[in-house]
Short mmCIF file of C-alpha atoms in Angstrom, two decimals:
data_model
loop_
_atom_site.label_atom_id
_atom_site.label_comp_id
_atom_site.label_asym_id
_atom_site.label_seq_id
_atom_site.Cartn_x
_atom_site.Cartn_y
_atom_site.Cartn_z
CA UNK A 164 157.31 76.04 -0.59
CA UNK A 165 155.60 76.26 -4.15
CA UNK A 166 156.33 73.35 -6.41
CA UNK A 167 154.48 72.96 -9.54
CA UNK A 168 154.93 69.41 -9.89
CA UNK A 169 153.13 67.50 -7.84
CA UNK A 170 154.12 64.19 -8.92
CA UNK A 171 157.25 65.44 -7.54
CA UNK A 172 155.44 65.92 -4.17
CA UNK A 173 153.60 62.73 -3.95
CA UNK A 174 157.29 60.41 -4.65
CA UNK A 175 158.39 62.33 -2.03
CA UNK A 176 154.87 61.29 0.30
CA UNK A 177 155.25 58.67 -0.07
CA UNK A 178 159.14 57.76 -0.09
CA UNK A 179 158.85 59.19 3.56
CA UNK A 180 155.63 57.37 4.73
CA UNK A 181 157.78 54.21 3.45
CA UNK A 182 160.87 55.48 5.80
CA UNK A 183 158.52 55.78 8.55
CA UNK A 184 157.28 52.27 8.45
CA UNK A 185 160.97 50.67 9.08
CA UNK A 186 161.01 49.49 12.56
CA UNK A 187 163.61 51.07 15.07
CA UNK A 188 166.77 49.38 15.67
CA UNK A 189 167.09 47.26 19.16
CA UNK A 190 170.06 49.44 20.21
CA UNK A 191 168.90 53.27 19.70
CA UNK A 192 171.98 55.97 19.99
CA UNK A 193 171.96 60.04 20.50
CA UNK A 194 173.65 61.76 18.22
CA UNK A 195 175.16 65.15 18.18
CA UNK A 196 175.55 67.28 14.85
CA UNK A 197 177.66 70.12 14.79
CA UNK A 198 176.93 73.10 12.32
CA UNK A 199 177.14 76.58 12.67
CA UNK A 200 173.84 78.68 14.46
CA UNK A 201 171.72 80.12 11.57
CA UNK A 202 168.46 79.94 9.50
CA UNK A 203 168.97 76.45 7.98
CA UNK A 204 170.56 74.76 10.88
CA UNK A 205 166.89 75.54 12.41
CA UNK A 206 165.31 74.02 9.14
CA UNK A 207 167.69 70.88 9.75
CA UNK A 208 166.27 70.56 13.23
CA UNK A 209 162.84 70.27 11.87
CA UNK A 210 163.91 68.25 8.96
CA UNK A 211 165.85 65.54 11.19
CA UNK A 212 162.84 64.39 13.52
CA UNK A 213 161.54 62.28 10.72
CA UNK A 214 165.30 61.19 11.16
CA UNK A 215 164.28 60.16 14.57
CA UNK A 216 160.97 58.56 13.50
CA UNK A 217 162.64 56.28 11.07
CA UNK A 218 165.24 54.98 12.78
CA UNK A 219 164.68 55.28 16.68
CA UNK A 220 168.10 57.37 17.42
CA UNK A 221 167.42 60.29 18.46
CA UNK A 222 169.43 63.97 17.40
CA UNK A 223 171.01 66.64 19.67
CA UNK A 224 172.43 69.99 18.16
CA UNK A 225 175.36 71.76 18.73
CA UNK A 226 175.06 74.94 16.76
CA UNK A 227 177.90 78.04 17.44
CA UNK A 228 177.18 81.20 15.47
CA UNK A 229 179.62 81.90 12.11
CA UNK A 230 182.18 84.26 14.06
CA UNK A 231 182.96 81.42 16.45
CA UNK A 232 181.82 78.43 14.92
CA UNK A 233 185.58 78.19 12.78
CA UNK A 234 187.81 78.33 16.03
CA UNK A 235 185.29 76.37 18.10
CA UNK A 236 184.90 73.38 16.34
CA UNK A 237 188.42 73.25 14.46
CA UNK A 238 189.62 73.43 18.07
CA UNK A 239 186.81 70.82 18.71
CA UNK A 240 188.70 68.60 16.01
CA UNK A 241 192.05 68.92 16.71
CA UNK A 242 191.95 68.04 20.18
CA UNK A 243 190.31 64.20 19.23
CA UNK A 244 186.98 65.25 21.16
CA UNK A 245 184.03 63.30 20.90
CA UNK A 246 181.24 66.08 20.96
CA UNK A 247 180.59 65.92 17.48
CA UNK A 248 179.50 62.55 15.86
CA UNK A 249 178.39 64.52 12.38
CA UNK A 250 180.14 67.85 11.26
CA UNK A 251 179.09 70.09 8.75
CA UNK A 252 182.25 71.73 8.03
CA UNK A 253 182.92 74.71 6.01
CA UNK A 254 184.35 73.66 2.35
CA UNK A 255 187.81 74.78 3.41
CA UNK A 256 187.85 72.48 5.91
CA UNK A 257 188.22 69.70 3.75
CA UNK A 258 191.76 68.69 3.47
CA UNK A 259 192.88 69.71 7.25
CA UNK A 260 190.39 67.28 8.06
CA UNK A 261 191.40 64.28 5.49
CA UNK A 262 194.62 64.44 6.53
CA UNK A 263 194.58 64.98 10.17
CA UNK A 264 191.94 62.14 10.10
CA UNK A 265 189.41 64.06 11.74
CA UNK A 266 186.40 62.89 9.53
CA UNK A 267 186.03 59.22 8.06
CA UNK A 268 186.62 58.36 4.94
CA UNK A 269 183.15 57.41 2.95
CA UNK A 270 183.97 56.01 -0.23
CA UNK A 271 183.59 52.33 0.89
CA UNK A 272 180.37 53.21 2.59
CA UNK A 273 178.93 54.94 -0.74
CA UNK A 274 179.80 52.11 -2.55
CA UNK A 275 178.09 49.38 -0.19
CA UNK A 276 174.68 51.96 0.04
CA UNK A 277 174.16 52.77 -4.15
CA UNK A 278 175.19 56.47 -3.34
CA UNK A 279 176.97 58.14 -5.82
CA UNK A 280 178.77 61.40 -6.30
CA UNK A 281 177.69 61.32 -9.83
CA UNK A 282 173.84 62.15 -8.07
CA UNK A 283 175.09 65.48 -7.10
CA UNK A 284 176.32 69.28 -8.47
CA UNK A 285 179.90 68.30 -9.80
CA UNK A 286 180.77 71.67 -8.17
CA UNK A 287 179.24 70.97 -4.38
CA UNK A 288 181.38 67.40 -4.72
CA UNK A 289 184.67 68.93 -5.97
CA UNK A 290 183.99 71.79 -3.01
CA UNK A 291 182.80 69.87 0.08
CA UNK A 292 183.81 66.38 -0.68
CA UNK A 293 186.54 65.67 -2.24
CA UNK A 294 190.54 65.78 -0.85
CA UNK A 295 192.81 65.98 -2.80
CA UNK A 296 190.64 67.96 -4.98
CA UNK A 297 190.01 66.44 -8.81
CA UNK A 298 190.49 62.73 -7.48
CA UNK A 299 187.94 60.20 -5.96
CA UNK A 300 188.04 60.31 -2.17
CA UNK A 301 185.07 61.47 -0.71
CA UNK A 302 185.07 62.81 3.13
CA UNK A 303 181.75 64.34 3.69
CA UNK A 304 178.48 64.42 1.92
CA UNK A 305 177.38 67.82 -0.14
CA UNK A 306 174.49 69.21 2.40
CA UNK A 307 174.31 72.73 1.75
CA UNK A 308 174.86 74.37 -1.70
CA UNK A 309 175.59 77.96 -1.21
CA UNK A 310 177.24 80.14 -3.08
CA UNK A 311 177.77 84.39 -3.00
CA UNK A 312 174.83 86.45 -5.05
CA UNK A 313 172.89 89.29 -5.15
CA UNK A 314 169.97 90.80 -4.16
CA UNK A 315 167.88 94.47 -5.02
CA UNK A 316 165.24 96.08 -4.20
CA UNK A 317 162.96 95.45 -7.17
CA UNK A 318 159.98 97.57 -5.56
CA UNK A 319 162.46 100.95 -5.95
CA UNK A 320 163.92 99.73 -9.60
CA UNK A 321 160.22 99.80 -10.91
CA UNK A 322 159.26 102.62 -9.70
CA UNK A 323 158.59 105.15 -13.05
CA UNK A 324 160.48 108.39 -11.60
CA UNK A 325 163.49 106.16 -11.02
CA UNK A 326 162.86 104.35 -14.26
CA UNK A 327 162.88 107.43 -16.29
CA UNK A 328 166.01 109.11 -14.16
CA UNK A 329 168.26 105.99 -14.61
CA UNK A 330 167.44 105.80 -18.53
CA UNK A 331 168.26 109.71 -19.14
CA UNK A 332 171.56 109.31 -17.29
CA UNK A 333 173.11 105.78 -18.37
CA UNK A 334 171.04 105.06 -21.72
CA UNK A 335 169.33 102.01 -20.59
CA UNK A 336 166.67 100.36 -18.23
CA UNK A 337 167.35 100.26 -15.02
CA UNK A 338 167.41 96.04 -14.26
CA UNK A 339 169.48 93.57 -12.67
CA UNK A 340 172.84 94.45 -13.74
CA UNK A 341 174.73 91.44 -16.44
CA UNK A 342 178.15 93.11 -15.62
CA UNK A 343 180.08 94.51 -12.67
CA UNK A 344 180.47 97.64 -14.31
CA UNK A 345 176.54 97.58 -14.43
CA UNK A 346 176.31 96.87 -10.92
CA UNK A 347 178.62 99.92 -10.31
CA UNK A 348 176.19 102.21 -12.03
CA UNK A 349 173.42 101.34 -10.53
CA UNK A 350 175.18 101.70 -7.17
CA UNK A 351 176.10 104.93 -7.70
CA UNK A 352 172.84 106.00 -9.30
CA UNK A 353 171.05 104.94 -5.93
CA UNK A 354 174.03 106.15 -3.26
CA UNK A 355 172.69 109.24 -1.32
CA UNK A 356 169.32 109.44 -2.95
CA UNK A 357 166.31 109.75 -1.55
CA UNK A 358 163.78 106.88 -1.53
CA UNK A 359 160.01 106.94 0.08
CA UNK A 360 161.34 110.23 1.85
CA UNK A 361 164.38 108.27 3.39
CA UNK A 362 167.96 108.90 2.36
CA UNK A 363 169.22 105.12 0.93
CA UNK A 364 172.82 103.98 -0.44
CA UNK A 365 174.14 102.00 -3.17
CA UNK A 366 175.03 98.48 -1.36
CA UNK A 367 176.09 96.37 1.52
CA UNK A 368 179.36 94.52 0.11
CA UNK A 369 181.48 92.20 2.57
CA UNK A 370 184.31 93.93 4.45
CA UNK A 371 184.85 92.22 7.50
CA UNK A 372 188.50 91.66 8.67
CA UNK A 373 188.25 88.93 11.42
CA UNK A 374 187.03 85.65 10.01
CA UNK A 375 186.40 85.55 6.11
CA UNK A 376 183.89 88.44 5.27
CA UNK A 377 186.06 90.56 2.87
CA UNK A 378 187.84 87.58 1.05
CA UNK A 379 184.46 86.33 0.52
CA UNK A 380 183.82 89.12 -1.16
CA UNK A 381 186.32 90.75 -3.18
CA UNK A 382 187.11 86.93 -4.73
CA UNK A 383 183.43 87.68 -6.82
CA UNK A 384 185.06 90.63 -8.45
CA UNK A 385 188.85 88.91 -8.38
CA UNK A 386 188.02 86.04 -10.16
CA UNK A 387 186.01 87.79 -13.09
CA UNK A 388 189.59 89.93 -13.59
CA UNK A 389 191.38 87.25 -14.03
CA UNK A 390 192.70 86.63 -10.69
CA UNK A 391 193.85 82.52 -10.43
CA UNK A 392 195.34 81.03 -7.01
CA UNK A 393 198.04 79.18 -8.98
CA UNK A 394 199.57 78.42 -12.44
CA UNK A 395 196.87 75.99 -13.59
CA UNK A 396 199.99 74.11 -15.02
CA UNK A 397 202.62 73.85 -12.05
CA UNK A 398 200.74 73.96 -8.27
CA UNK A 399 201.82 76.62 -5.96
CA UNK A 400 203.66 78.33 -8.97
CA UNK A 401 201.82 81.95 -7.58
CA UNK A 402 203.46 85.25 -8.92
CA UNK A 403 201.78 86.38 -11.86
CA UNK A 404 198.56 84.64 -11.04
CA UNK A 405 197.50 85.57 -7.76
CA UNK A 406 199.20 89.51 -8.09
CA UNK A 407 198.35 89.48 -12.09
CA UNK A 408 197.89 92.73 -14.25
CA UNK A 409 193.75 91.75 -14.38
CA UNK A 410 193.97 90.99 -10.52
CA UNK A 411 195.09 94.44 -9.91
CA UNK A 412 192.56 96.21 -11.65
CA UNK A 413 189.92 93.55 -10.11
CA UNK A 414 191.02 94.99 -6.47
CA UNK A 415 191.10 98.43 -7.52
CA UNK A 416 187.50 97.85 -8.86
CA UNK A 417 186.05 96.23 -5.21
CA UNK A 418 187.97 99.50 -3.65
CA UNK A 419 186.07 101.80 -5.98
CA UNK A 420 183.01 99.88 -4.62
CA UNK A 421 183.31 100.46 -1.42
CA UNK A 422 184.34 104.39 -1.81
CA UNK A 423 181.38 105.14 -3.72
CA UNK A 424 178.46 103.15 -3.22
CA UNK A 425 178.34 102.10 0.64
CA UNK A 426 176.78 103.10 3.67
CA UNK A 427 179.02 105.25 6.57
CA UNK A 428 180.37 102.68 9.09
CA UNK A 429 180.42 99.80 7.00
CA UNK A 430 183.95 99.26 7.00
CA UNK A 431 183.49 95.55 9.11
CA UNK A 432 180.54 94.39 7.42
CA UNK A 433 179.92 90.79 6.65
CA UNK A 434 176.46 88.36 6.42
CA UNK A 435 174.69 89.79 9.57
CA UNK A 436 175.70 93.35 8.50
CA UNK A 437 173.92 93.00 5.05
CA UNK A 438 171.20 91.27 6.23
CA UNK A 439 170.04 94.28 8.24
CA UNK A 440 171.22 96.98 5.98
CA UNK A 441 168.95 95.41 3.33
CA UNK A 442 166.07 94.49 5.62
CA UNK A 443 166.01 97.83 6.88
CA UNK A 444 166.04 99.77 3.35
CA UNK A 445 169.77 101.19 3.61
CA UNK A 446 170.43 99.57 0.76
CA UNK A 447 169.41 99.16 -2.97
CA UNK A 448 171.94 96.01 -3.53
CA UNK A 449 172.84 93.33 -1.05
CA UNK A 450 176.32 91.12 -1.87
CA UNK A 451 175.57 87.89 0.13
CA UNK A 452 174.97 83.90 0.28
CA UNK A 453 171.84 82.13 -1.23
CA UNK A 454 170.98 81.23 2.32
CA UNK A 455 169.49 84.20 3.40
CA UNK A 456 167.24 84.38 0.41
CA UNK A 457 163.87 82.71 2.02
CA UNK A 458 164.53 85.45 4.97
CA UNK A 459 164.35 87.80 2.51
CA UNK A 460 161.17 86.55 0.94
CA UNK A 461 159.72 86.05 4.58
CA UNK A 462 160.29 89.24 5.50
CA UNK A 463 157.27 92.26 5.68
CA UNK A 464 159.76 94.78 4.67
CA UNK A 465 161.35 93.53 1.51
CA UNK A 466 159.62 90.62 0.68
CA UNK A 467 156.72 89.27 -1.09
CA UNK A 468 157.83 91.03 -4.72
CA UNK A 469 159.61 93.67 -3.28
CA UNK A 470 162.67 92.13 -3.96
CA UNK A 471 164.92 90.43 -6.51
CA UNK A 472 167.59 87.66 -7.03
CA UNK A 473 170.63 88.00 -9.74
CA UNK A 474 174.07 85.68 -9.97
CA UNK A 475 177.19 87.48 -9.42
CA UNK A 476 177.68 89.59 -12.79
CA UNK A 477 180.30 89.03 -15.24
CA UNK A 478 183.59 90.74 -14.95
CA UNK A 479 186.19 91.32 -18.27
CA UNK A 480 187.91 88.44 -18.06
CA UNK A 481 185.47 85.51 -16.49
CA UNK A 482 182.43 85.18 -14.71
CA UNK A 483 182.37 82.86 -11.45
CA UNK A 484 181.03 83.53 -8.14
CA UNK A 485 182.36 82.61 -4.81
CA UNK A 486 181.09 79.33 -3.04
CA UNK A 487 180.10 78.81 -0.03
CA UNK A 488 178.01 75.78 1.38
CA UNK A 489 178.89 72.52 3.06
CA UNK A 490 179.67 68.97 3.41
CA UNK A 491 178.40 66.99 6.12
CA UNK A 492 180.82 64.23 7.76
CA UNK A 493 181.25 61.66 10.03
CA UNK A 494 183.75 62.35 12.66
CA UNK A 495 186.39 59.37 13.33
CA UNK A 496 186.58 60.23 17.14
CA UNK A 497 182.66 59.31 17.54
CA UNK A 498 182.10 56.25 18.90
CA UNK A 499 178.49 56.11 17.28
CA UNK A 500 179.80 56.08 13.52
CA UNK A 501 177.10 53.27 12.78
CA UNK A 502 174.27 55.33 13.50
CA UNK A 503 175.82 58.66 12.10
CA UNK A 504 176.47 56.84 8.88
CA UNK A 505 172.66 55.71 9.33
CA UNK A 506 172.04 59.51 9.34
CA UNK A 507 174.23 60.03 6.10
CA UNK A 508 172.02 57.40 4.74
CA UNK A 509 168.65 58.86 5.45
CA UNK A 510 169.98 62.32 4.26
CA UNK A 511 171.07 61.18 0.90
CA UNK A 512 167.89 60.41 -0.19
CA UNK A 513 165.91 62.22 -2.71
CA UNK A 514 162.88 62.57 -1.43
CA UNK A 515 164.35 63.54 2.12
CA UNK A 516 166.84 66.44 -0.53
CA UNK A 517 163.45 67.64 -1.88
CA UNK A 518 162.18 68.16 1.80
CA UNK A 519 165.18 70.02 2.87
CA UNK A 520 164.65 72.24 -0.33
CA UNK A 521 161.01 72.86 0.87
CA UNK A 522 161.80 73.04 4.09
CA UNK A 523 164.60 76.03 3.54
CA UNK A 524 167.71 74.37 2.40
CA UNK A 525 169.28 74.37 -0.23
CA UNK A 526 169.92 70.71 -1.82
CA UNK A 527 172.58 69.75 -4.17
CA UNK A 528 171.05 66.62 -5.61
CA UNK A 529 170.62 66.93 -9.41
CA UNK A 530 167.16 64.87 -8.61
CA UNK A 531 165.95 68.30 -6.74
CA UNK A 532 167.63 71.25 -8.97
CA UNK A 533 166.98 69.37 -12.10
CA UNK A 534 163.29 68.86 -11.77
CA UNK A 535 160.98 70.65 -14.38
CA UNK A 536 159.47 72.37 -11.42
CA UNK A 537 162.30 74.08 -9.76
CA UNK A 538 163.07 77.32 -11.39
CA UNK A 539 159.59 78.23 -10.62
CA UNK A 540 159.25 76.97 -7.04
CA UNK A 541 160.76 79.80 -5.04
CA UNK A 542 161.74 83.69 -6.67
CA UNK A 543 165.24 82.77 -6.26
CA UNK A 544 165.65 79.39 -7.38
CA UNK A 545 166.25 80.08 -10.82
CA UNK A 546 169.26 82.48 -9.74
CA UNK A 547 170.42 79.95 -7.82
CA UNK A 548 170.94 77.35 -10.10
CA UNK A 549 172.74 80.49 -12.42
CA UNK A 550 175.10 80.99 -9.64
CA UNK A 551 176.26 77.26 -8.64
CA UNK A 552 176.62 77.12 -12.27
CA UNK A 553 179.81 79.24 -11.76
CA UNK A 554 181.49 78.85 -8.92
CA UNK A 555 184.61 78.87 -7.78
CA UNK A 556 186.20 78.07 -4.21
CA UNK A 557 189.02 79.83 -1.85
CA UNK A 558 191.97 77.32 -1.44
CA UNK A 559 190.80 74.08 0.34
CA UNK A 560 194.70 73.09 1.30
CA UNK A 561 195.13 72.00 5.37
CA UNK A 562 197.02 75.42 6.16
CA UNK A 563 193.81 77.53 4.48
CA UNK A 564 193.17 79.01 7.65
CA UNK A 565 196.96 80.95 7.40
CA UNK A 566 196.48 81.30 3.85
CA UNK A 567 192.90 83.01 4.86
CA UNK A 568 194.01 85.51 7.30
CA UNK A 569 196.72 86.33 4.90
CA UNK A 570 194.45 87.62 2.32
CA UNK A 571 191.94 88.88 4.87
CA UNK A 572 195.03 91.56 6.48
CA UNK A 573 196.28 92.71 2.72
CA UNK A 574 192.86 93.22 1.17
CA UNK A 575 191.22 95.26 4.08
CA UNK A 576 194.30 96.89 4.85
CA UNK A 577 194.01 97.82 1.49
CA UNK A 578 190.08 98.81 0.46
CA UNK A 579 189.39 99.99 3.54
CA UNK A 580 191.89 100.93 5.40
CA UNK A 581 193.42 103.13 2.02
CA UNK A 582 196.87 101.96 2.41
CA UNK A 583 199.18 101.18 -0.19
CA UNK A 584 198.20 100.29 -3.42
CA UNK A 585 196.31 97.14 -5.16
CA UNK A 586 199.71 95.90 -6.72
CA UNK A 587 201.54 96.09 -3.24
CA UNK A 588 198.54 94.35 -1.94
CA UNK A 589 198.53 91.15 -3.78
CA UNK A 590 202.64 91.59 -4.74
CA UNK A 591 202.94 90.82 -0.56
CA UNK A 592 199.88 88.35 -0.96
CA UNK A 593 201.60 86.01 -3.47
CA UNK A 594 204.70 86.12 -1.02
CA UNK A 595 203.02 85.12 2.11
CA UNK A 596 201.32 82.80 0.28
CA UNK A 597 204.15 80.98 -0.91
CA UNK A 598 205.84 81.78 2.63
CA UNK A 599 203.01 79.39 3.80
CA UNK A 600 203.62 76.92 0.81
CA UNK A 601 207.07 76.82 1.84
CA UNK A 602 206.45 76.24 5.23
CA UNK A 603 204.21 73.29 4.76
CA UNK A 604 206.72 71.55 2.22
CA UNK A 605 205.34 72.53 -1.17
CA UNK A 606 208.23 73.78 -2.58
#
């Protein structure tokens, strides 16, 4: 990784040839840390032997890829097991796990080691730390700031033929789109055409039904409509927030999307899906997390300048993009807690953040995204710190899961499936929501 600071670099030199000096403890553990199987978990692998170095334990892996990795460790948690002595849990995880007691509670063990939440991207705290959300009590660590953006194949956008085309038809230069009427346009401009002597489509946009992929997706167009979970002013208080007049016309807008300006047989599409449209030039525009954007970069096909990074445009009523990224954890049914909080320890520190950011990760320490250097030292890192800037989260409440599959069955059943219309969709959305809500006592 390219930093242009390099007294940046040489704090961080030598903050880790300082942890390397400290002498191992007498009684050494193994710890196991449980994420899901992709690109940064391998980065964490390589990150974590100075781990090791430092403090003598040494660090197994349990990694289960994103279609599994929900049921298997949830199920992993809710049956007391002792697998797992660090979890980095999705966001929504958060308040099943505070109050099922499945992680530990850290705020005593912040206070005793100087670490403070203050340190870190008040979004990435409020996401993956905090339960109940907006109050002090901190159950995991932010690890991994993620969050849902864009990506386009600069090389075809500069080419002059294209240039001159675009301007003729919609009166402007073809760029990254500010708006997701923009984004539209240029979607449509590109669906069909012919590119390099291959036929190419508008974009990959999620639309997978079994896990998250589609609410993941449609919730970056929802949100900038005016779509809210609940009143802001009375919790759980849904109709005419979650199945509003904006809302409608938000859905309507991400089923327009996918009618027009996608590829054939991309009704089940989520991360993996996009990846290899994208990779493999289907696609002009990519919809997905700030994770895979050093694969991008890395890659012979699209990298290297041939492609470019925008946040999730603006809609007419907002603009907010969807979050995604982690906390990490202690879990309570470890019997190694010491050492895992040793690990929490050694992570938190901001020379061992600025690593991870080098390193592929994607740090949510102000000490890291706040340096002078950082907009320049990756392509993407300037639309990165545009997107966390407006994020917004899917609910974090202990029945998400139900509240998840909920929207997941209306939505698809709805923009790809053709049935019904928007206002039916999220009319029977706000009531099983608050079917849930009911169920679990809200009301």
């Amino acid at each position: 990784m390219r930093m242009k600071t390099k007294t940046l670099y040489s704090v961080a030199a030598a903050g880790l040839t300082a942890c390397l000096a400290v002498s191992a403890p007498a009684n050494a553990d193994e710890l196991t840390l449980c994420w899901a199987a992709w690109d940064p978990a391998n980065a964490l692998v390589e990150l974590s032997k100075d781990f090791e170095q430092q403090s003598g334990h040494t660090m197994k892996f349990e990694f289960v890829p994103w279609p599994n990795f929900a049921d298997r460790m949830l199920n992993e948690l809710n049956s007391g097991g002792q697998l797992c002595d660090l979890m980095i849990g999705d966001s929504q995880w958060i308040g099943g796990s505070a109050e099922s007691g499945h992680y530990v509670k850290l705020n005593d063990f912040f206070e005793k080691e100087g670490i403070t939440m203050d340190d870190f991207i008040p979004a990435t705290v409020t996401g993956y730390s905090e339960w109940p959300k907006g109050t002090p009590n901190y159950w995991a660590l932010p690890a991994f700031g993620d969050v849902v953006g864009w990506t386009y194949r600069k090389d075809w956008f500069d080419k002059p033929e294209v240039q001159a085309e675009f301007k003729e038809k919609y009166g402007r230069d073809l760029a990254a789109p500010e708006t997701l009427a923009e984004l539209k346009e240029i979607a449509e401009f590109f669906q069909g055409r012919e590119i390099d002597g291959r036929k190419v489509y508008g974009a990959a946009i999620y639309t997978e039904r079994g896990s998250e992929g589609i609410t993941m997706g449609v919730t970056n167009v929802l949100y900038n409509y005016g779509f809210q979970y609940e009143n802001p002013d009375k919790p759980y208080e849904l109709d005419g927030f979650v199945n509003s007049e904006g809302a409608v016309k938000g859905l309507e807008f991400y089923k327009e999307l996918y009618d027009c300006c996608t590829p054939p047989g991309s009704s089940d599409w989520y991360m993996s899906e996009n990846i290899d449209a994208y990779k493999s030039g289907q696609v002009a525009l990519q919809m997905n997390f700030a994770f895979i954007w050093p694969g991008v970069e890395a890659d012979p096909n699209v990298g290297g300048g041939k492609s470019g990074y925008f946040a999730n445009p603006k809609g007419p009523d907002g603009h907010f993009a969807q979050l995604g990224g982690q906390g990490i954890s202690v879990v309570s049914y470890s019997d190694k807690q010491d050492a895992a909080l040793e690990y929490i320890k050694w992570f938190a520190q901001p020379e061992v953040q600025q690593k991870w950011w080098q390193s592929g990760g994607y740090s949510a320490l102000k000490a890291v995204v706040e340096d002078p250097g950082f907009a320049s030292s990756q392509p993407y890192a300037q639309t990165f710190l545009d997107s966390m800037a407006i994020v917004k989260d899917f609910w974090a409440e202990p029945a998400y899961a139900s509240l998840l599959l909920a929207m997941q069955d209306r939505v698809h059943d709805y923009v790809v499936a053709g049935n019904g219309t928007a206002q039916e969709a999220l009319d029977g959305l706000a009531e099983d929501w608050a079917e849930i809500f009911e169920d679990e006592g809200k009301y």
